[in-house]
mmCIF file of C-alpha atoms and ligand atoms in Angstrom:
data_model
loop_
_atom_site.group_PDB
_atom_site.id
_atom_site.type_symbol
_atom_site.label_atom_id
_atom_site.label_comp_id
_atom_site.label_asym_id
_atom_site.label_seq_id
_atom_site.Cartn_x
_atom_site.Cartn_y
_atom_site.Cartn_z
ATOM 1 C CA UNK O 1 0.000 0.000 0.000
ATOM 2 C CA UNK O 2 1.528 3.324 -0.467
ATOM 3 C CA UNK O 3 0.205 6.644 0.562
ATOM 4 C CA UNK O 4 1.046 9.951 -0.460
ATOM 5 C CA UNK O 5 -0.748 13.746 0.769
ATOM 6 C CA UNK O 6 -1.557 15.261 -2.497
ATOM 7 C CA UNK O 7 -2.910 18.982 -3.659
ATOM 8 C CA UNK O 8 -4.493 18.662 -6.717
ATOM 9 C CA UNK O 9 -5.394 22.121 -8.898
ATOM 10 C CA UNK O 10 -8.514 21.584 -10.693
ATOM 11 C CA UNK O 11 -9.064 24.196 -14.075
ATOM 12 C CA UNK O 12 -12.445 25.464 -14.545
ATOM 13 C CA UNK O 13 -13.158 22.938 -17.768
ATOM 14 C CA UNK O 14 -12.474 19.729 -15.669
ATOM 15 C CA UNK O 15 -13.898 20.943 -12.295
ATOM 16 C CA UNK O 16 -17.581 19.434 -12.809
ATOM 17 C CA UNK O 17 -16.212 15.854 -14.601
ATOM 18 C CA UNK O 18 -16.248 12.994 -11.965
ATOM 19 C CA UNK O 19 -12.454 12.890 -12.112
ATOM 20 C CA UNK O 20 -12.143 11.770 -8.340
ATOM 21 C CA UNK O 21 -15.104 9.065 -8.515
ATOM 22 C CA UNK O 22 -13.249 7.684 -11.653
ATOM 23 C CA UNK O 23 -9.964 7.521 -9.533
ATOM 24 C CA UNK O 24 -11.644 5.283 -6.939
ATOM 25 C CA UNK O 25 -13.587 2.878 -9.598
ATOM 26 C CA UNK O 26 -11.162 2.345 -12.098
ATOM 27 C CA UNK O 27 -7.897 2.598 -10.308
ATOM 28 C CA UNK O 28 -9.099 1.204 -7.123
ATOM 29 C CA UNK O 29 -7.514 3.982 -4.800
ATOM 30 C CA UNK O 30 -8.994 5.135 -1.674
ATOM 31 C CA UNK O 31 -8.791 8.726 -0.348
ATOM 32 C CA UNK O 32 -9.357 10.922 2.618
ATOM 33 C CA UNK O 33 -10.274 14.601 1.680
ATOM 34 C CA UNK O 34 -8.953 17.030 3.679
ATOM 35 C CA UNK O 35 -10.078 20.469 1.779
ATOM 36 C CA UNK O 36 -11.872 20.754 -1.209
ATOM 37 C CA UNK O 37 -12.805 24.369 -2.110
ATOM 38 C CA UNK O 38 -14.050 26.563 -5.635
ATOM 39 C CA UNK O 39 -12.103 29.566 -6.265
ATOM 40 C CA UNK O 40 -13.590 32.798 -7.738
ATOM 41 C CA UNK O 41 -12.269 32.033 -10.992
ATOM 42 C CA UNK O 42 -13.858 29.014 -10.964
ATOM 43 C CA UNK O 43 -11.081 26.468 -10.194
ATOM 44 C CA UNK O 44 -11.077 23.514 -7.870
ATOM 45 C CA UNK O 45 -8.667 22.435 -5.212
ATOM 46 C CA UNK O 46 -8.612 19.302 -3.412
ATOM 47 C CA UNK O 47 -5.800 18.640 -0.442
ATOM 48 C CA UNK O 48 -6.426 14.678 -0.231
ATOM 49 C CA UNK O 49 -4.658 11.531 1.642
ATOM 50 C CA UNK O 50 -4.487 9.120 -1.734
ATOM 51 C CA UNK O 51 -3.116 5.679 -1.199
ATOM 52 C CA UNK O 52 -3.029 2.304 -2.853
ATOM 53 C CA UNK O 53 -1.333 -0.138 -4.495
ATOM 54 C CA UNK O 54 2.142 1.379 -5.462
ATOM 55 C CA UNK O 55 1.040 0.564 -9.395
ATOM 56 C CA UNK O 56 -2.262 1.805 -9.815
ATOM 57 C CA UNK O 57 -1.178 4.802 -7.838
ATOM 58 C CA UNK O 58 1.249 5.602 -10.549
ATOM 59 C CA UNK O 59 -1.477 4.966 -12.772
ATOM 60 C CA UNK O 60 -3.949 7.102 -11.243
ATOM 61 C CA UNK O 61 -1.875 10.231 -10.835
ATOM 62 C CA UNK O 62 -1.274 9.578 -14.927
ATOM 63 C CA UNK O 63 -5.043 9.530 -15.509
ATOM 64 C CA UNK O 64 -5.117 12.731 -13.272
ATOM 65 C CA UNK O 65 -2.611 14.465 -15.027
ATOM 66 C CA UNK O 66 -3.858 13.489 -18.164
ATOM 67 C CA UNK O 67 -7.092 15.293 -17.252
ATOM 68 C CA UNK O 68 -5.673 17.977 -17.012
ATOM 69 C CA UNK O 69 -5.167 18.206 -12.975
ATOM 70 C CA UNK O 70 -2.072 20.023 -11.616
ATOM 71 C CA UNK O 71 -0.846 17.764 -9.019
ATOM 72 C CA UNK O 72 1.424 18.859 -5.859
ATOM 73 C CA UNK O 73 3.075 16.085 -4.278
ATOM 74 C CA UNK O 74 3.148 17.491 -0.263
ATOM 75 C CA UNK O 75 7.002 16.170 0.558
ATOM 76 C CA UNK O 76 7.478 18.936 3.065
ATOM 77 C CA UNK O 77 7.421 20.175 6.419
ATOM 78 C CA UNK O 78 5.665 23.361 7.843
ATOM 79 C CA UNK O 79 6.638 24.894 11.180
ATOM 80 C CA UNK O 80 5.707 28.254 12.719
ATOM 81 C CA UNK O 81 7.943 30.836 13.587
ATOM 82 C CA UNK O 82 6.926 31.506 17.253
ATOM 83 C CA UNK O 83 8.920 35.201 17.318
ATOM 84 C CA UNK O 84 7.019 36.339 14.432
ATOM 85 C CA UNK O 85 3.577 35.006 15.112
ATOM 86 C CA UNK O 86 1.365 37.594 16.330
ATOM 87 C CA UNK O 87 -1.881 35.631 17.007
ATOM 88 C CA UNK O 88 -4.048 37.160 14.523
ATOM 89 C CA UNK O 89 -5.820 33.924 13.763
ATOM 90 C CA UNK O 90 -6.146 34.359 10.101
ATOM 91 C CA UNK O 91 -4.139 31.064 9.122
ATOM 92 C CA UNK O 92 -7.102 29.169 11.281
ATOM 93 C CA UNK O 93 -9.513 30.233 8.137
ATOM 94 C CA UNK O 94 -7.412 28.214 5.586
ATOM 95 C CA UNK O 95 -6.139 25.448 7.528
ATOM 96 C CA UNK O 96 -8.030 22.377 6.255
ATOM 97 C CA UNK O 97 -7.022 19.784 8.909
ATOM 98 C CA UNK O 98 -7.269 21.812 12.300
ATOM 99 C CA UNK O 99 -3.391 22.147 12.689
ATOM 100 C CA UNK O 100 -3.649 25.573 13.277
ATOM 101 C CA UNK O 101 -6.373 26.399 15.655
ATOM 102 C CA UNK O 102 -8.094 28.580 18.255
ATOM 103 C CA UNK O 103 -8.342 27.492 21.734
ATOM 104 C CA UNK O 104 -10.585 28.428 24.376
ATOM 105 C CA UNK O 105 -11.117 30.440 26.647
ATOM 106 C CA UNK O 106 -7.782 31.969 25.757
ATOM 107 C CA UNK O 107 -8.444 32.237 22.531
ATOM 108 C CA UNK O 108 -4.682 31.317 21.576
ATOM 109 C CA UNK O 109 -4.135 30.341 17.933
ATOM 110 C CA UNK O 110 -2.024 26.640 18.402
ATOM 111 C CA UNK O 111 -0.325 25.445 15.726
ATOM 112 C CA UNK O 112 -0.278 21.390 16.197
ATOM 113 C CA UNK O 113 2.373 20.124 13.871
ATOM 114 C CA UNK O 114 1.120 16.377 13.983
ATOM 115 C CA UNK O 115 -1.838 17.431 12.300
ATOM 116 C CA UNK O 116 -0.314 19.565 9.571
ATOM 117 C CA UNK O 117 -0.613 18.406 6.386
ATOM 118 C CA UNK O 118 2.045 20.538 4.651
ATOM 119 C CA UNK O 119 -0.217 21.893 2.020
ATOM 120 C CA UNK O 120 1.251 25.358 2.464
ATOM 121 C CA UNK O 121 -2.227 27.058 2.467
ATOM 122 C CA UNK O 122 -1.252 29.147 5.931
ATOM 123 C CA UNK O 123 1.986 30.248 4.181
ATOM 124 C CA UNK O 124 0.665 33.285 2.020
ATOM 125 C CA UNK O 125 -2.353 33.929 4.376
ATOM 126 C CA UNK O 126 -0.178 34.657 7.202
ATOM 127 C CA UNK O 127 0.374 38.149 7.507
ATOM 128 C CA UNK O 128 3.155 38.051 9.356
ATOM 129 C CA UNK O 129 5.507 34.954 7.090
ATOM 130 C CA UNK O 130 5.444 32.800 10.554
ATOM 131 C CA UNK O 131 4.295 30.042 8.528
ATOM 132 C CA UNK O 132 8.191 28.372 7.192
ATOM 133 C CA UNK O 133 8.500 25.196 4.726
ATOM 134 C CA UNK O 134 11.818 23.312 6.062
ATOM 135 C CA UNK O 135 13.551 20.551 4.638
ATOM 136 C CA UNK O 136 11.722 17.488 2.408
ATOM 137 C CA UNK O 137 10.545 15.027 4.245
ATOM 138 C CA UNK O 138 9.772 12.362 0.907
ATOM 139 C CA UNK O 139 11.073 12.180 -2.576
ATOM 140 C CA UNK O 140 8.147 15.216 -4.923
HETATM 141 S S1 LIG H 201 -1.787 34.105 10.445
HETATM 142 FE FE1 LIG H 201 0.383 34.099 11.020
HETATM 143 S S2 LIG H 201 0.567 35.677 12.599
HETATM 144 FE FE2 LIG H 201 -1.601 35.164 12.419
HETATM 145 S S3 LIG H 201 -1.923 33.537 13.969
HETATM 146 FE FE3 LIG H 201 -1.492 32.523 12.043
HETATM 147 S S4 LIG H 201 0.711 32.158 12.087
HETATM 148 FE FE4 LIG H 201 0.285 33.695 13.637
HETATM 149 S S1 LIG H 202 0.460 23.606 6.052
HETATM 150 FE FE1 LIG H 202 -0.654 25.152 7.226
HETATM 151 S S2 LIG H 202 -2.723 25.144 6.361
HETATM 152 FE FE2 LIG H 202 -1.746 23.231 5.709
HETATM 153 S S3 LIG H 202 -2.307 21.742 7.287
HETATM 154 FE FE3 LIG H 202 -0.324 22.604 7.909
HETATM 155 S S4 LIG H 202 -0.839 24.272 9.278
HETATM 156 FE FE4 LIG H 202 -2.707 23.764 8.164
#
């Protein structure tokens, strides 16, 4: 079985095809979505858990790409810079798995790295740049 966190970039002609319900039937992966989202110009984007066998995962990200969906391998790590971090609480808006956080009654943003997916979604909503990619963690 291999697994792999994945950002996939859908364009606006492909976004309504059932590119992701193909993926499961005839490749026979399984997936755990983590953030799927429509931007204003019309473009999808799915952060996603894929994992299968190690050859109809190659296959599938083929199909995918042959669809004509940009996919991001996630092979990195994201930290926070704790000096620069002001607690503003916007990266808790974009963060699709929870890593970053409010908690009450302090209201202190956490940032739990165990549930970060690296998708890098904090990193240009922070105001502030606290967000920091370090070293690959897995072959992209
Ligand atoms: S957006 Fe940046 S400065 Fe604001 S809480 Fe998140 S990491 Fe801290
Ligand atoms: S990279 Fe940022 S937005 Fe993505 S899961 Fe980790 S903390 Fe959340």
């Amino acid at each position: 079985m291999h697994a792999e966190m994945l950002v996939l970039q859908f364009p606006r002609e492909v976004v309504d095809q059932p590119i992701i319900y193909r993926l499961v039937k005839d490749f026979d992966l399984e997936f755990n979505l983590l953030r799927a989202a429509i931007n204003p110009r019309q473009e999808g984007l799915m952060v996603m858990e894929l994992r299968g066998h190690p050859k109809d995962f190659r296959q599938g990200l083929k199909y995918l790409r042959g669809a004509g969906v940009k996919v991001r391998r996630v092979a990195r790590e994201v930290s926070r810079n704790e000096e620069r971090c002001y607690q503003c609480g916007t990266c808790t808006a974009v963060c699709p798995t929870g890593a970053l956080h409010i908690e009450r009654p302090d209201m202190a943003v956490v940032f739990e790295a165990a549930r970060c997916s690296a998708c890098e979604l904090c990193c240009p909503a922070c105001p502030a740049h606290a967000m920091e990619v370090r070293l690959n963690r897995a072959a992209v």
